[in-house]
Amino acid sequence: MKYSPGRMTVSSVGGRSWCRMNKVVEKFPTRPLVADDLQRVIEIDSNHSGRRRDGFFRKRLDAALAEPHKFVYLGCEIGDVLQGFLLARLQEGEYGSEEPSASFDAIGVDPGLVTSGMGRALLDALARILQHKGIAAIHTQADWHNLPMLQFFAGTGFSLAPRHILERTATPLHDEQYADDLVEEAGRLGDANDYSDVTSDQPGAMARDLVACRSLRESDLPALVKIDRKISGRNHADYYQQKLAEALGESGVRVSLVAEQDDHVVGFVMARVDFGEFDRIEPVAVLDSLAVHPDYAHHLVGTALLSQLLANLSALQIEVVRSETDAEHAAVFGFLKRNGFIRSQRLPFVRSVS
């Protein structure tokens, strides 16, 4: 599944006809977001959601300012007042593809301008920038009950992506629920405060008794890349360096883990939990990647990692964990299904940039 699921957060957007693109662009010129835009971005978002997400947007903006070449953050002004924004991240190796792509996290327009076409102008500006960078696709998600957003995507060139979004309640696995560890060579998922500590977990979990799990560290990057290379046959060092930065720096709390055997890392799970209103923890966690060294397949390593992650999330009072996997990754899909994941009410979308 390599992803980033569940990351899409949306405010109302507007626009009516694809053929009006040039007029919309002229009407709403865009510019890069800057640090001084943060409070206005939070205000626009909260006008739609009814709550402030200061921590979420602060961490996203800090990450973009630190590594601007990995992000496209756009704003749209009227009379020197920011009235709309779009946040997108540039990625390589995401969704099991070797081609670079973009995933946009959030888009918002002032409530008085939701039918003005500003949302379309922001998205079209993103597409032009990506085309210049040689990036061929934009990925995102939306809840299928969000009809205005679905209509917006349908009218701006998006189609359903060939992937599955799965989720389950973030309650601990029990011994009798354990399925065989089927995360094999083709089974890579996807292709602050530290709450990933395992010392206070409930006793009696069979897989975790057999496989030692600990918090992910920055120094684990070479081991992650090595395991991935064993599975994929490719070097995804840049991808995992970016994911490590997300897991340790951008996530509201640290929950990612590695599994060890004989003092060697033999598997890992990378997950994120964001801060929301008043820096409270959001009730949804995102499972980005789970991989097991092929030599340790069928040794309960994947199950132990997932079990420990769920136990930690439950202790944090996280309600749901969500993940996304490519439709072709049957082993991954089956592993998650056997461990209580079901299809989410969110839909994955993709738009070709041409």
XYZ file of N, CA and C in Angstrom, residues 70-325:
768
model
N 9.841 19.732 -2.082
C 8.984 18.555 -1.950
C 7.502 18.904 -1.815
N 7.169 20.186 -1.901
C 5.791 20.616 -1.673
C 5.380 21.676 -2.687
N 4.068 21.766 -2.910
C 3.477 22.888 -3.636
C 2.328 23.389 -2.778
N 2.507 24.535 -2.161
C 1.487 25.140 -1.304
C 1.070 26.458 -1.942
N -0.186 26.544 -2.356
C -0.674 27.689 -3.115
C -1.748 28.445 -2.357
N -1.790 29.749 -2.585
C -2.836 30.591 -2.033
C -3.432 31.470 -3.111
N -4.623 31.972 -2.840
C -5.308 32.870 -3.766
C -5.848 34.048 -2.968
N -5.536 35.263 -3.415
C -5.925 36.468 -2.698
C -6.976 37.264 -3.459
N -7.766 38.001 -2.706
C -8.631 39.047 -3.248
C -8.434 40.261 -2.353
N -7.988 41.350 -2.947
C -7.760 42.550 -2.146
C -6.747 42.358 -1.049
N -5.665 41.638 -1.337
C -4.581 41.387 -0.381
C -4.998 40.531 0.808
N -6.142 39.872 0.725
C -6.592 38.968 1.784
C -6.651 37.549 1.219
N -5.982 36.618 1.875
C -6.002 35.230 1.425
C -7.421 34.683 1.522
N -7.927 34.134 0.407
C -9.294 33.621 0.372
C -9.369 32.136 0.032
N -8.253 31.545 -0.360
C -8.248 30.120 -0.679
C -6.842 29.562 -0.611
N -6.729 28.243 -0.421
C -5.414 27.607 -0.312
C -5.484 26.174 -0.800
N -4.321 25.631 -1.145
C -4.181 24.225 -1.530
C -2.818 23.747 -1.054
N -2.786 22.575 -0.437
C -1.550 21.974 0.055
C -1.314 20.656 -0.676
N -0.158 20.517 -1.329
C 0.172 19.286 -2.050
C 1.609 18.886 -1.755
N 1.840 17.587 -1.765
C 3.169 17.023 -1.501
C 3.624 16.254 -2.738
N 4.889 16.422 -3.113
C 5.466 15.692 -4.239
C 6.096 14.412 -3.714
N 5.871 13.304 -4.431
C 6.286 11.993 -3.936
C 6.878 11.155 -5.047
N 7.779 10.252 -4.671
C 8.309 9.248 -5.586
C 8.151 7.880 -4.943
N 7.763 6.895 -5.746
C 7.600 5.547 -5.221
C 6.296 5.322 -4.496
N 5.381 6.280 -4.577
C 4.108 6.141 -3.878
C 3.159 5.269 -4.695
N 2.253 4.573 -4.000
C 1.235 3.731 -4.639
C 1.858 2.634 -5.501
N 3.075 2.204 -5.150
C 3.717 1.124 -5.877
C 4.272 1.524 -7.221
N 4.276 2.819 -7.547
C 4.750 3.292 -8.843
C 6.151 3.862 -8.714
N 6.942 3.698 -9.777
C 8.275 4.290 -9.802
C 8.237 5.723 -10.315
N 7.094 6.166 -10.817
C 6.972 7.510 -11.363
C 6.632 8.505 -10.259
N 7.171 9.734 -10.346
C 6.810 10.757 -9.355
C 5.347 11.153 -9.492
N 4.737 11.528 -8.385
C 3.341 11.944 -8.387
C 3.155 13.004 -7.314
N 1.950 13.520 -7.220
C 1.616 14.501 -6.187
C 0.371 14.041 -5.457
N 0.313 14.332 -4.175
C -0.866 14.031 -3.369
C -1.257 15.303 -2.655
N -2.498 15.784 -2.904
C -2.838 17.013 -2.202
C -3.638 16.710 -0.952
N -3.173 17.365 0.126
C -3.656 17.090 1.472
C -4.913 17.853 1.814
N -4.960 19.109 1.408
C -6.048 19.975 1.862
C -6.289 21.074 0.851
N -7.549 21.452 0.729
C -7.934 22.567 -0.126
C -9.089 23.279 0.559
N -9.074 24.588 0.535
C -10.126 25.347 1.201
C -10.329 26.695 0.551
N -11.578 27.147 0.547
C -11.961 28.441 -0.018
C -12.883 29.125 0.975
N -12.746 30.434 1.113
C -13.629 31.185 1.996
C -15.089 30.852 1.686
N -15.929 30.671 2.717
C -17.319 30.261 2.482
C -18.084 31.148 1.510
N -17.766 32.419 1.441
C -18.472 33.305 0.528
C -18.080 33.149 -0.918
N -17.075 32.291 -1.193
C -16.563 32.149 -2.559
C -16.610 30.707 -3.054
N -17.425 29.873 -2.430
C -17.398 28.446 -2.765
C -17.908 28.151 -4.168
N -18.672 29.040 -4.766
C -19.159 28.815 -6.133
C -18.472 29.729 -7.131
N -17.368 30.329 -6.741
C -16.708 31.326 -7.588
C -15.753 30.726 -8.605
N -15.336 29.494 -8.419
C -14.327 28.898 -9.276
C -12.923 28.985 -8.711
N -12.768 29.508 -7.514
C -11.433 29.639 -6.922
C -10.793 28.281 -6.657
N -11.578 27.319 -6.209
C -11.035 25.982 -5.987
C -10.479 25.395 -7.266
N -11.186 25.593 -8.371
C -10.713 25.115 -9.674
C -9.419 25.825 -10.070
N -9.359 27.129 -9.817
C -8.156 27.885 -10.163
C -6.941 27.358 -9.404
N -7.114 27.048 -8.133
C -6.018 26.498 -7.341
C -5.559 25.145 -7.880
N -6.513 24.290 -8.207
C -6.171 22.968 -8.715
C -5.509 23.057 -10.085
N -6.001 23.940 -10.950
C -5.394 24.100 -12.270
C -3.983 24.670 -12.166
N -3.775 25.573 -11.209
C -2.429 26.106 -10.994
C -1.483 25.000 -10.542
N -1.969 24.114 -9.669
C -1.167 22.965 -9.248
C -0.810 22.098 -10.448
N -1.780 21.829 -11.315
C -1.541 20.981 -12.481
C -0.476 21.584 -13.398
N -0.495 22.896 -13.584
C 0.499 23.540 -14.442
C 1.903 23.420 -13.842
N 2.001 23.603 -12.535
C 3.301 23.473 -11.867
C 3.824 22.045 -11.987
N 2.950 21.074 -11.777
C 3.361 19.671 -11.857
C 3.777 19.299 -13.270
N 3.062 19.808 -14.257
C 3.425 19.529 -15.647
C 4.830 20.055 -15.941
N 5.129 21.232 -15.441
C 6.460 21.813 -15.629
C 7.533 20.961 -14.953
N 7.194 20.319 -13.842
C 8.134 19.477 -13.108
C 8.200 18.058 -13.657
N 7.379 17.743 -14.653
C 7.379 16.408 -15.223
C 6.648 15.372 -14.395
N 5.734 15.819 -13.552
C 4.942 14.912 -12.713
C 3.614 14.632 -13.402
N 3.247 13.364 -13.503
C 2.156 12.968 -14.387
C 0.810 12.779 -13.714
N 0.736 12.733 -12.385
C -0.538 12.390 -11.746
C -0.698 13.102 -10.414
N -1.957 13.401 -10.087
C -2.340 13.962 -8.792
C -3.248 12.953 -8.103
N -2.946 12.617 -6.857
C -3.755 11.675 -6.085
C -4.429 12.394 -4.928
N -5.608 11.914 -4.568
C -6.303 12.452 -3.404
C -7.388 11.477 -2.968
N -8.135 11.844 -1.947
C -9.232 11.032 -1.420
C -10.388 11.935 -1.043
N -11.562 11.333 -0.907
C -12.726 12.047 -0.371
C -13.720 11.030 0.166
N -14.477 11.448 1.167
C -15.557 10.617 1.688
C -16.682 10.573 0.665
N -17.235 9.397 0.436
C -18.235 9.285 -0.627
C -19.542 9.983 -0.266
N -19.727 10.356 1.005
C -20.900 11.131 1.394
C -20.730 12.621 1.096
N -19.518 13.046 0.792
C -19.238 14.460 0.540
C -19.545 14.780 -0.924
N -20.817 14.969 -1.224
C -21.243 15.145 -2.611
C -20.629 16.367 -3.280
N -20.538 17.531 -2.620
C -19.897 18.672 -3.287
C -18.460 18.379 -3.710
N -17.709 17.676 -2.859
C -16.336 17.356 -3.218
C -16.281 16.344 -4.354
N -17.158 15.347 -4.339
C -17.193 14.366 -5.424
C -17.532 15.040 -6.744
N -18.469 15.968 -6.722
C -18.827 16.706 -7.934
C -17.659 17.556 -8.417
N -16.941 18.153 -7.475
C -15.778 18.961 -7.832
C -14.727 18.104 -8.524
N -14.435 16.936 -7.968
C -13.451 16.055 -8.583
C -13.917 15.580 -9.958
N -15.192 15.237 -10.076
C -15.716 14.765 -11.355
C -15.597 15.840 -12.428
N -15.752 17.094 -12.038
C -15.706 18.192 -12.998
C -14.323 18.719 -13.292
N -13.317 18.211 -12.603
C -11.960 18.718 -12.805
C -10.988 17.624 -13.239
N -11.522 16.572 -13.855
C -10.666 15.587 -14.494
C -10.217 14.418 -13.644
N -10.739 14.283 -12.424
C -10.369 13.146 -11.585
C -11.225 11.930 -11.923
N -10.655 10.750 -11.714
C -11.391 9.492 -11.840
C -11.005 8.600 -10.665
N -11.795 7.550 -10.447
C -11.477 6.615 -9.367
C -10.138 5.936 -9.636
N -9.314 5.844 -8.615
C -8.002 5.211 -8.742
C -8.112 3.717 -8.453
N -7.264 2.892 -9.077
C -7.324 1.431 -8.868
C -6.650 1.011 -7.568
N -7.207 1.478 -6.458
C -6.645 1.162 -5.151
C -7.780 0.899 -4.166
N -7.419 0.336 -3.022
C -8.382 0.081 -1.953
C -8.008 0.918 -0.736
N -9.002 1.552 -0.130
C -8.815 2.204 1.160
C -9.524 1.343 2.193
N -8.761 0.870 3.167
C -9.283 -0.025 4.193
C -9.113 0.617 5.561
N -9.963 0.233 6.503
C -9.836 0.747 7.863
C -10.379 -0.263 8.862
N -10.022 -0.082 10.106
C -10.560 -0.892 11.188
C -10.499 -0.051 12.459
N -11.283 -0.477 13.446
C -11.215 0.193 14.734
C -9.831 -0.044 15.339
N -9.326 0.946 16.024
C -7.985 0.846 16.604
C -8.048 0.175 17.970
N -8.596 -1.026 17.979
C -8.650 -1.835 19.197
C -7.610 -2.935 19.088
N -7.037 -3.377 20.204
C -5.964 -4.375 20.147
C -6.435 -5.684 19.526
N -5.524 -6.330 18.801
C -5.775 -7.687 18.344
C -5.681 -8.628 19.534
N -6.430 -9.719 19.470
C -6.337 -10.754 20.495
C -5.688 -11.983 19.877
N -5.121 -12.817 20.712
C -4.402 -13.984 20.206
C -5.244 -14.816 19.251
N -6.520 -14.975 19.564
C -7.348 -15.843 18.732
C -7.669 -15.218 17.388
N -7.354 -13.912 17.229
C -7.629 -13.248 15.958
C -6.444 -13.321 15.005
N -5.281 -13.740 15.482
C -4.087 -13.661 14.660
C -4.224 -14.528 13.412
N -3.948 -13.928 12.282
C -3.877 -14.671 11.029
C -2.413 -14.987 10.756
N -2.176 -15.902 9.815
C -0.796 -16.179 9.427
C -0.168 -14.904 8.894
N 1.116 -14.763 9.110
C 1.839 -13.599 8.621
C 2.142 -13.825 7.144
N 1.360 -13.183 6.288
C 1.499 -13.391 4.854
C 2.144 -12.203 4.154
N 2.861 -11.384 4.882
C 3.554 -10.278 4.235
C 4.855 -10.829 3.668
N 4.795 -11.299 2.410
C 5.935 -11.949 1.779
C 6.647 -10.973 0.852
N 7.378 -11.505 -0.124
C 8.159 -10.642 -1.003
C 7.297 -9.594 -1.679
N 6.103 -9.967 -2.123
C 5.244 -9.016 -2.816
C 4.321 -8.301 -1.859
N 4.541 -8.468 -0.575
C 3.584 -7.987 0.393
C 3.951 -6.712 1.102
N 4.771 -5.869 0.509
C 5.049 -4.589 1.144
C 3.792 -3.744 1.113
N 3.392 -3.169 2.218
C 2.210 -2.318 2.255
C 2.542 -1.051 1.530
N 2.018 -0.998 0.279
C 2.255 0.130 -0.539
C 3.479 -0.091 -1.297
N 3.454 -0.529 -1.651
C 4.811 -0.671 -2.042
C 5.639 0.317 -1.314
N 8.078 16.072 19.193
C 6.837 15.848 19.812
C 6.971 14.877 20.921
N 5.791 14.075 20.963
C 5.789 13.091 22.035
C 5.938 11.724 21.399
N 6.551 10.818 22.107
C 6.777 9.495 21.570
C 5.844 8.520 22.260
N 4.832 8.032 21.507
C 3.873 7.079 22.057
C 4.043 5.710 21.413
N 5.217 5.450 20.849
C 5.465 4.136 20.266
C 6.185 3.212 21.236
N 6.287 3.601 22.491
C 6.911 2.757 23.510
C 6.092 1.485 23.708
N 6.766 0.358 23.854
C 6.070 -0.923 23.951
C 6.124 -1.511 25.356
N 6.739 -0.825 26.286
C 6.976 -1.432 27.595
C 5.730 -1.516 28.448
N 4.706 -0.688 28.152
C 3.525 -0.666 29.013
C 2.348 -1.420 28.416
N 2.599 -2.246 27.399
C 1.512 -2.935 26.718
C 0.950 -4.058 27.585
N -0.292 -4.441 27.279
C -0.929 -5.524 28.008
C -0.197 -6.844 27.743
N -0.088 -7.714 28.731
C 0.585 -8.993 28.539
C -0.300 -9.977 27.778
N 0.309 -11.076 27.343
C -0.451 -12.175 26.783
C -0.616 -12.158 25.297
N 0.043 -11.239 24.584
C -0.073 -11.202 23.126
C 0.975 -12.133 22.540
N 0.525 -13.213 21.910
C 1.441 -14.262 21.469
C 2.498 -13.750 20.502
N 2.076 -13.054 19.455
C 3.038 -12.622 18.446
C 4.051 -11.661 19.028
N 3.610 -10.764 19.881
C 4.527 -9.781 20.448
C 5.465 -10.423 21.470
N 5.045 -11.548 22.046
C 5.947 -12.281 22.935
C 7.079 -12.935 22.139
N 6.788 -13.308 20.894
C 7.776 -13.988 20.063
C 8.657 -13.020 19.294
N 8.140 -11.832 18.995
C 8.857 -10.858 18.170
C 8.962 -9.546 18.943
N 10.180 -9.091 19.158
C 10.397 -7.837 19.892
C 10.149 -6.643 18.975
N 9.348 -5.692 19.446
C 9.072 -4.468 18.699
C 9.548 -3.270 19.516
N 10.041 -2.254 18.824
C 10.468 -1.026 19.493
C 10.162 0.173 18.598
N 10.363 1.371 19.138
C 10.105 2.593 18.395
C 11.063 2.740 17.213
N 10.537 3.258 16.118
C 11.355 3.577 14.949
C 12.295 4.732 15.284
N 13.551 4.621 14.818
C 14.538 5.677 15.014
C 15.071 6.147 13.662
N 15.644 7.332 13.662
C 16.234 7.859 12.428
C 17.351 6.959 11.926
N 18.078 6.342 12.841
C 19.191 5.468 12.463
C 18.735 4.164 11.819
N 17.425 3.898 11.801
C 16.902 2.669 11.187
C 16.769 2.772 9.675
N 16.993 3.962 9.104
C 16.769 4.149 7.669
C 17.493 3.115 6.810
N 18.792 2.841 6.997
C 19.447 1.833 6.151
C 18.772 0.465 6.214
N 18.300 0.070 7.386
C 17.632 -1.229 7.517
C 16.314 -1.240 6.754
N 15.565 -0.137 6.808
C 14.305 -0.046 6.076
C 14.548 -0.163 4.580
N 15.552 0.557 4.094
C 15.871 0.531 2.665
C 16.318 -0.864 2.244
N 17.098 -1.530 3.094
C 17.580 -2.875 2.779
C 16.425 -3.863 2.675
N 15.485 -3.804 3.622
C 14.331 -4.705 3.581
C 13.506 -4.450 2.328
N 13.275 -3.189 2.029
C 12.495 -2.851 0.840
C 13.191 -3.339 -0.430
N 14.517 -3.218 -0.492
C 15.244 -3.667 -1.673
C 15.126 -5.174 -1.839
N 15.120 -5.909 -0.712
C 14.936 -7.359 -0.777
C 13.578 -7.718 -1.370
N 12.574 -6.876 -1.096
C 11.214 -7.149 -1.557
C 11.003 -6.676 -2.987
N 11.429 -5.448 -3.273
C 11.107 -4.815 -4.557
C 12.196 -4.955 -5.605
N 13.430 -5.208 -5.161
C 14.540 -5.250 -6.102
C 15.024 -3.877 -6.521
N 14.515 -2.826 -5.878
C 14.888 -1.457 -6.240
C 15.346 -0.695 -5.001
N 16.038 0.408 -5.261
C 16.504 1.270 -4.179
C 15.528 2.424 -4.002
N 14.770 2.408 -2.914
C 13.801 3.465 -2.626
C 14.260 4.310 -1.441
N 15.566 4.600 -1.395
C 16.121 5.333 -0.255
C 15.471 6.701 -0.093
N 15.259 7.417 -1.198
C 14.656 8.753 -1.105
C 13.239 8.674 -0.551
N 12.493 7.671 -1.013
C 11.119 7.510 -0.534
C 11.100 7.279 0.973
N 11.936 6.366 1.449
C 11.902 6.049 2.879
C 12.507 7.160 3.731
N 13.422 7.913 3.166
C 13.919 9.078 3.899
C 12.796 10.082 4.117
N 11.956 10.268 3.087
C 10.812 11.168 3.218
C 9.793 10.612 4.201
N 9.509 9.318 4.126
C 8.542 8.714 5.040
C 9.041 8.752 6.484
N 10.349 8.584 6.657
C 10.912 8.657 7.998
C 10.753 10.063 8.569
N 10.963 11.069 7.723
C 10.779 12.451 8.174
C 9.332 12.703 8.568
N 8.389 12.144 7.796
C 6.973 12.287 8.140
C 6.670 11.608 9.473
N 7.167 10.390 9.628
C 6.840 9.604 10.822
C 7.433 10.207 12.092
N 8.647 10.761 11.998
C 9.335 11.255 13.188
C 9.194 12.756 13.387
N 8.940 13.490 12.302
C 8.893 14.939 12.415
C 7.533 15.559 12.227
N 6.767 15.064 11.249
C 5.491 15.691 10.922
C 4.309 15.071 11.649
N 4.425 13.822 12.026
C 3.331 13.184 12.753
C 3.156 13.858 14.106
N 1.901 14.040 14.507
C 1.640 14.673 15.788
C 2.246 13.901 16.945
N 2.166 12.575 16.887
C 2.793 11.705 17.884
C 3.503 10.584 17.135
N 4.530 10.037 17.750
C 5.324 9.001 17.101
C 4.772 7.623 17.449
N 4.367 6.892 16.436
C 3.799 5.566 16.669
C 4.437 4.495 15.791
N 5.375 4.859 14.921
C 5.996 3.892 14.020
C 6.924 2.960 14.790
N 7.046 1.723 14.287
C 7.764 0.665 15.003
C 8.664 -0.130 14.069
N 9.652 -0.800 14.657
C 10.416 -1.828 13.953
C 10.374 -3.105 14.780
N 10.534 -4.238 14.086
C 10.642 -5.544 14.749
C 12.083 -6.017 14.643
N 12.583 -6.631 15.707
C 13.972 -7.086 15.737
C 14.057 -8.577 16.061
N 15.005 -9.223 15.422
C 15.389 -10.597 15.730
C 16.914 -10.649 15.726
N 17.506 -11.177 16.775
C 18.970 -11.284 16.865
C 19.648 -9.934 16.636
N 19.053 -8.889 17.211
C 19.606 -7.529 17.136
C 19.610 -6.953 15.726
N 18.802 -7.501 14.835
C 18.673 -6.976 13.482
C 17.215 -6.600 13.222
N 17.022 -5.500 12.507
C 15.672 -5.091 12.121
C 15.179 -6.020 11.020
N 14.033 -6.677 11.255
C 13.501 -7.639 10.287
C 12.131 -7.218 9.751
N 11.620 -6.104 10.215
C 10.338 -5.612 9.725
C 10.056 -4.243 10.305
N 9.111 -3.552 9.699
C 8.770 -2.224 10.200
C 7.346 -1.854 9.813
N 6.769 -0.964 10.599
C 5.475 -0.380 10.277
C 5.601 1.119 10.463
N 5.168 1.876 9.451
C 5.228 3.334 9.502
C 3.806 3.868 9.515
N 3.499 4.662 10.525
C 2.148 5.185 10.699
C 2.231 6.613 11.212
N 1.114 7.346 11.057
C 1.070 8.755 11.457
C -0.209 9.046 12.225
N -0.091 9.946 13.170
C -1.243 10.481 13.887
C -1.069 11.991 13.919
N -2.077 12.724 13.483
C -1.970 14.179 13.417
C -2.588 14.840 14.636
N -2.164 16.075 14.877
C -2.817 16.931 15.851
C -3.975 17.651 15.179
N -5.055 17.836 15.903
C -6.212 18.553 15.387
C -6.512 19.772 16.221
N -7.765 19.933 16.599
C -8.229 21.107 17.323
C -7.499 21.273 18.651
N -6.960 22.470 18.885
C -6.260 22.792 20.131
C -5.162 21.772 20.433
N -4.516 21.280 19.354
C -3.421 20.315 19.472
C -3.844 19.003 20.117
N -5.128 18.694 20.076
C -5.576 17.368 20.500
C -5.291 16.371 19.386
N -5.113 15.115 19.784
C -4.814 14.082 18.801
C -6.053 13.772 17.975
N -5.872 13.695 16.654
C -6.980 13.325 15.782
C -7.384 11.875 16.056
N -8.665 11.534 15.849
C -9.121 10.176 16.171
C -8.797 9.136 15.104
N -8.117 9.530 14.014
C -7.805 8.603 12.929
C -6.291 8.553 12.725
N -5.750 7.341 12.672
C -4.339 7.141 12.357
C -4.218 6.627 10.928
N -3.071 6.891 10.320
C -2.810 6.474 8.949
C -1.664 5.472 8.945
N -1.929 4.289 8.418
C -0.906 3.251 8.275
C -0.317 3.372 6.875
N 0.921 3.855 6.786
C 1.548 4.127 5.493
C 2.244 2.917 4.896
N 2.984 2.195 5.699
C 3.809 1.132 5.142
C 4.086 0.073 6.198
N 4.051 -1.186 5.767
C 4.413 -2.309 6.628
C 5.179 -3.300 5.774
N 6.357 -3.681 6.200
C 7.174 -4.602 5.406
C 7.917 -5.558 6.321
N 8.146 -6.769 5.810
C 8.863 -7.814 6.547
C 9.958 -8.374 5.643
N 11.138 -8.545 6.190
C 12.235 -9.156 5.436
C 11.784 -10.537 4.957
N 11.998 -10.874 3.674
C 11.524 -12.166 3.151
C 12.009 -13.376 3.942
N 13.188 -13.294 4.532
C 13.699 -14.433 5.307
C 12.887 -14.682 6.572
N 12.056 -13.697 6.970
C 11.277 -13.819 8.201
C 9.777 -13.848 7.929
N 9.410 -14.099 6.668
C 7.993 -14.265 6.358
C 7.461 -15.503 7.082
N 6.171 -15.475 7.444
C 5.511 -16.578 8.153
C 6.086 -16.799 9.554
N 6.692 -15.768 10.128
C 7.203 -15.859 11.498
C 6.486 -14.869 12.416
N 5.286 -14.457 12.027
C 4.445 -13.568 12.831
C 5.021 -12.161 13.006
N 5.982 -11.786 12.172
C 6.578 -10.460 12.306
C 5.570 -9.374 11.943
N 4.910 -9.534 10.791
C 3.911 -8.543 10.390
C 2.768 -8.455 11.381
N 2.336 -9.604 11.886
C 1.249 -9.620 12.862
C 1.660 -8.944 14.163
N 2.898 -9.195 14.600
C 3.377 -8.567 15.833
C 3.434 -7.051 15.693
N 3.912 -6.568 14.549
C 3.987 -5.124 14.323
C 2.601 -4.498 14.317
N 1.670 -5.125 13.595
C 0.318 -4.589 13.542
C -0.340 -4.645 14.915
N -0.146 -5.745 15.622
C -0.734 -5.887 16.946
C -0.217 -4.821 17.907
N 1.101 -4.592 17.890
C 1.670 -3.586 18.790
C 1.206 -2.181 18.415
N 1.132 -1.904 17.119
C 0.643 -0.597 16.678
C -0.777 -0.356 17.163
N -1.649 -1.348 16.998
C -3.042 -1.191 17.423
C -3.143 -1.020 18.934
N -2.332 -1.751 19.681
C -2.352 -1.606 21.136
C -1.945 -0.195 21.546
N -0.919 0.347 20.879
C -0.472 1.701 21.201
C -1.517 2.742 20.817
N -2.136 2.569 19.652
C -3.163 3.517 19.214
C -4.368 3.478 20.139
N -4.736 2.280 20.582
C -5.858 2.154 21.507
C -5.572 2.891 22.810
N -4.333 2.793 23.288
C -3.957 3.493 24.520
C -4.036 5.006 24.355
N -3.840 5.475 23.127
C -3.932 6.904 22.828
C -5.366 7.349 22.571
N -6.309 6.409 22.643
C -7.728 6.671 22.375
C -7.972 7.060 20.915
N -7.119 6.542 20.026
C -7.372 6.668 18.594
C -8.509 5.720 18.243
N -9.455 6.174 17.453
C -10.649 5.382 17.168
C -10.504 4.493 15.938
N -9.805 4.969 14.912
C -9.759 4.265 13.626
C -8.342 4.328 13.070
N -7.912 3.243 12.423
C -6.669 3.255 11.659
C -7.022 2.936 10.212
N -6.451 3.701 9.301
C -6.819 3.614 7.884
C -5.574 3.364 7.050
N -5.740 2.614 5.966
C -4.618 2.324 5.085
C -5.099 2.255 3.640
N -4.149 2.315 2.732
C -4.475 2.279 1.305
C -3.501 1.355 0.604
N -4.013 0.505 -0.269
C -3.167 -0.448 -0.962
C -3.565 -0.532 -2.422
